[in-house]
Amino acid sequence: MKEGGPSWRTREEILRGLGAAYDLIVVGGGITGCAVSHEASAIGYRVLLLEKGDLGSGTSGKTSRLIHGGLRYLKYGKMKMVHQGTRERYWLRTNYPHLVRPLAFLIPFYEGVGEGPLATLFGLWLYDLLSGFSNVKRHRRLGPKEVMALEPNLRTQGLRGGALYYDCFVDDARLVLLNGTLAFRAGAHILTYAKVEGLIREDGRVQGVQFRDVLRDETHEARGRVVINATGPWSDDLRLMLPSGRNRLRPTKGIHVFLPRSNMGPRHAIVMRSPLDERVVFALPWRDLTLVGTTDTDFRGNPDEVRAEAEDVGYLLDTVNHTFPGAHLAFEDVVSSYAGLRPLLAQYGVPESEVTRDFKVVEDAPGLISILGGKLTTYRRAARKAVKKAMRMVGRANRLRSEGLGFRDLRMTDAELEVLRESVSGMGGLDPQIVDRLVASYGRDCHRLRTYLEEGNLRQRIVPELPYIYADVVFAVEQELALRLQDVLVRRTGLVYEDAGHGLSVAKEVASLMAKSLGWGKERIDQEISDYEKIVAEVEAFRWGG
Ligand code: FAD
């Protein structure tokens, strides 16, 4: 197994050796594509992963960040899906405890709103049952006074009590990177900024792809025995490259906003109800901020142009102000926004929120397998199913190995996590907030940061208020395939969303540090900053009615 992680160096090697045929070409570097690449490489397949942007730059980096069974799906009788989700939640929490962390959710019960206390408590009991009572804790009923003691800023009018239950929270972009690193270590070739523009068909089979190296504007071909379409909400585009291709998705848009925590002060995740249509919206604590989402509306445009609009943000703010009457939050209080598209299976005649979150693996044409639908939580199941289907075509392997004994990767137990925390604290001179953040981001890989941390200037915070340091930037470039300024400021750190100025004040410094490894001159640095400004404009677009 390889050590370290992918970088601009490995990118050059892959591009030089493209003549060799692959067993599997995976298109899409979201959670699904990275996990497929990991599973397939682990059984010895030669895998090429092609991603048109950065790893996690699609839907997988724009989620509600929940690893959950999906309590609300019980209402639609989706027992099997909820059961699978809770099993995955358990697996992820116990194998990646640094990244997938338990989170307590408080549901306040209000007179005449939602399903009512009895039905909700029955649902919570079923939720615990379907998880085999394997959750961190069982749910608990609360009286109105207990609710107010836990969350004093909640609306009191009509409050009848509440309940506490547990799911998990994850840094979604980091979960994608972790799977990308696992894939790399198992032998996968990973090319980001490589956009598939055509499918090679020969003898009635898909036998490879044409792709563009977006950074150099060069086209290439890569050959593979099977192509896996893991492009999430873009997957119809790839299918339509075939003469027989047809649309199979009903994408829906969901947006989130980061708000200052001080106005609402939730200590738990809060399950809110929109005063407009009673849809559930979550308020999730994230360091000094609260992440609020999401919406769910049909989307018919270009998936590359999805963004939070004024109306979406207004809907979320109304829900927050209704639930926390003292918050008085307005547009100018919103720190940032982001929008993503759910790659849902086409199902019409039902409202957006009721479209199934199940996934499907289909053979669209000989040699082309597509993964449709699904959730972040169940990514392993979808990936494993797709690789099993590919195994029937490629042969040479008859069972998956990524969970097998002795297959080393980045997993650890809770006890190992504690030891790790102490050892990172022992690296000296880092404040506890930074230690916690490093452990949460890198897990076992913290030890790879040691050499960078020895340089005093790399131990400095990038902006004073947030626990990201310059060592994160160098690590991102050297071991996590960051090729552009936006890769660092959006996904390796969360500065674009968490910093009030979206990291613009430090963009030049960060780009200059990246330039040392990536060999950028002044012109390229300016280009990176100007492209990053466009991303910031999207995050801010809702303010100008966009
Ligand atoms: P993506 O992450 O979109 O990856 C597809 C990738 O393919 C993209 O990176 C894209 O750039 C790339 N690509 C596209 N076309 C090409 C091409 N031609 N060549 C090369 N690359 C290409 N699930 C949960 O379990 N928990 C949650 O809390 C949750 N919250 C959500 C909130 C919202 C608002 C949304 C929209 C979804 C949420 N989901 C959640 C669902 C979950 O995010 C998705 O199911 C999952 O991320 C899909 O992953 P993916 O890898 O299939 O797609």
mmCIF file of N, CA, C and O in Angstrom, residues 273-279 311 314-316 318-319 322:
data_model
loop_
_atom_site.group_PDB
_atom_site.id
_atom_site.type_symbol
_atom_site.label_atom_id
_atom_site.label_comp_id
_atom_site.label_asym_id
_atom_site.label_seq_id
_atom_site.Cartn_x
_atom_site.Cartn_y
_atom_site.Cartn_z
ATOM 1 N N ARG A 273 -39.324 24.043 12.498
ATOM 2 C CA ARG A 273 -40.367 23.897 11.474
ATOM 3 C C ARG A 273 -40.584 25.241 10.814
ATOM 4 O O ARG A 273 -40.760 26.252 11.521
ATOM 5 N N SER A 274 -40.594 25.269 9.498
ATOM 6 C CA SER A 274 -40.853 26.529 8.801
ATOM 7 C C SER A 274 -42.273 26.988 9.097
ATOM 8 O O SER A 274 -43.214 26.196 9.015
ATOM 9 N N PRO A 275 -42.475 28.279 9.430
ATOM 10 C CA PRO A 275 -43.833 28.770 9.674
ATOM 11 C C PRO A 275 -44.655 28.799 8.378
ATOM 12 O O PRO A 275 -45.874 28.869 8.410
ATOM 13 N N LEU A 276 -43.964 28.688 7.246
ATOM 14 C CA LEU A 276 -44.649 28.781 5.955
ATOM 15 C C LEU A 276 -45.300 27.446 5.574
ATOM 16 O O LEU A 276 -46.459 27.387 5.199
ATOM 17 N N ASP A 277 -44.537 26.363 5.659
ATOM 18 C CA ASP A 277 -45.064 25.071 5.175
ATOM 19 C C ASP A 277 -44.777 23.905 6.127
ATOM 20 O O ASP A 277 -44.991 22.746 5.752
ATOM 21 N N GLU A 278 -44.273 24.221 7.313
ATOM 22 C CA GLU A 278 -43.984 23.203 8.341
ATOM 23 C C GLU A 278 -42.888 22.209 7.952
ATOM 24 O O GLU A 278 -42.732 21.169 8.582
ATOM 25 N N ARG A 279 -42.126 22.502 6.888
ATOM 26 C CA ARG A 279 -40.985 21.623 6.557
ATOM 27 C C ARG A 279 -39.969 21.686 7.694
ATOM 28 O O ARG A 279 -39.812 22.718 8.345
ATOM 29 N N GLU A 311 -34.659 34.419 -2.116
ATOM 30 C CA GLU A 311 -35.886 33.783 -1.626
ATOM 31 C C GLU A 311 -35.568 32.585 -0.714
ATOM 32 O O GLU A 311 -36.191 32.388 0.324
ATOM 33 N N GLY A 314 -34.268 33.903 2.574
ATOM 34 C CA GLY A 314 -35.393 34.475 3.323
ATOM 35 C C GLY A 314 -36.196 33.391 4.029
ATOM 36 O O GLY A 314 -36.600 33.549 5.197
ATOM 37 N N TYR A 315 -36.420 32.283 3.333
ATOM 38 C CA TYR A 315 -37.181 31.160 3.904
ATOM 39 C C TYR A 315 -36.478 30.629 5.172
ATOM 40 O O TYR A 315 -37.109 30.392 6.202
ATOM 41 N N LEU A 316 -35.156 30.474 5.085
ATOM 42 C CA LEU A 316 -34.411 29.950 6.251
ATOM 43 C C LEU A 316 -34.415 30.967 7.395
ATOM 44 O O LEU A 316 -34.595 30.602 8.564
ATOM 45 N N ASP A 318 -36.660 33.243 8.040
ATOM 46 C CA ASP A 318 -38.000 33.270 8.639
ATOM 47 C C ASP A 318 -38.151 32.124 9.638
ATOM 48 O O ASP A 318 -38.727 32.287 10.717
ATOM 49 N N THR A 319 -37.624 30.974 9.270
ATOM 50 C CA THR A 319 -37.742 29.801 10.146
ATOM 51 C C THR A 319 -36.951 30.010 11.434
ATOM 52 O O THR A 319 -37.432 29.716 12.537
ATOM 53 N N HIS A 322 -38.634 32.675 13.602
ATOM 54 C CA HIS A 322 -39.872 32.148 14.188
ATOM 55 C C HIS A 322 -39.539 31.257 15.395
ATOM 56 O O HIS A 322 -40.212 31.306 16.427
#
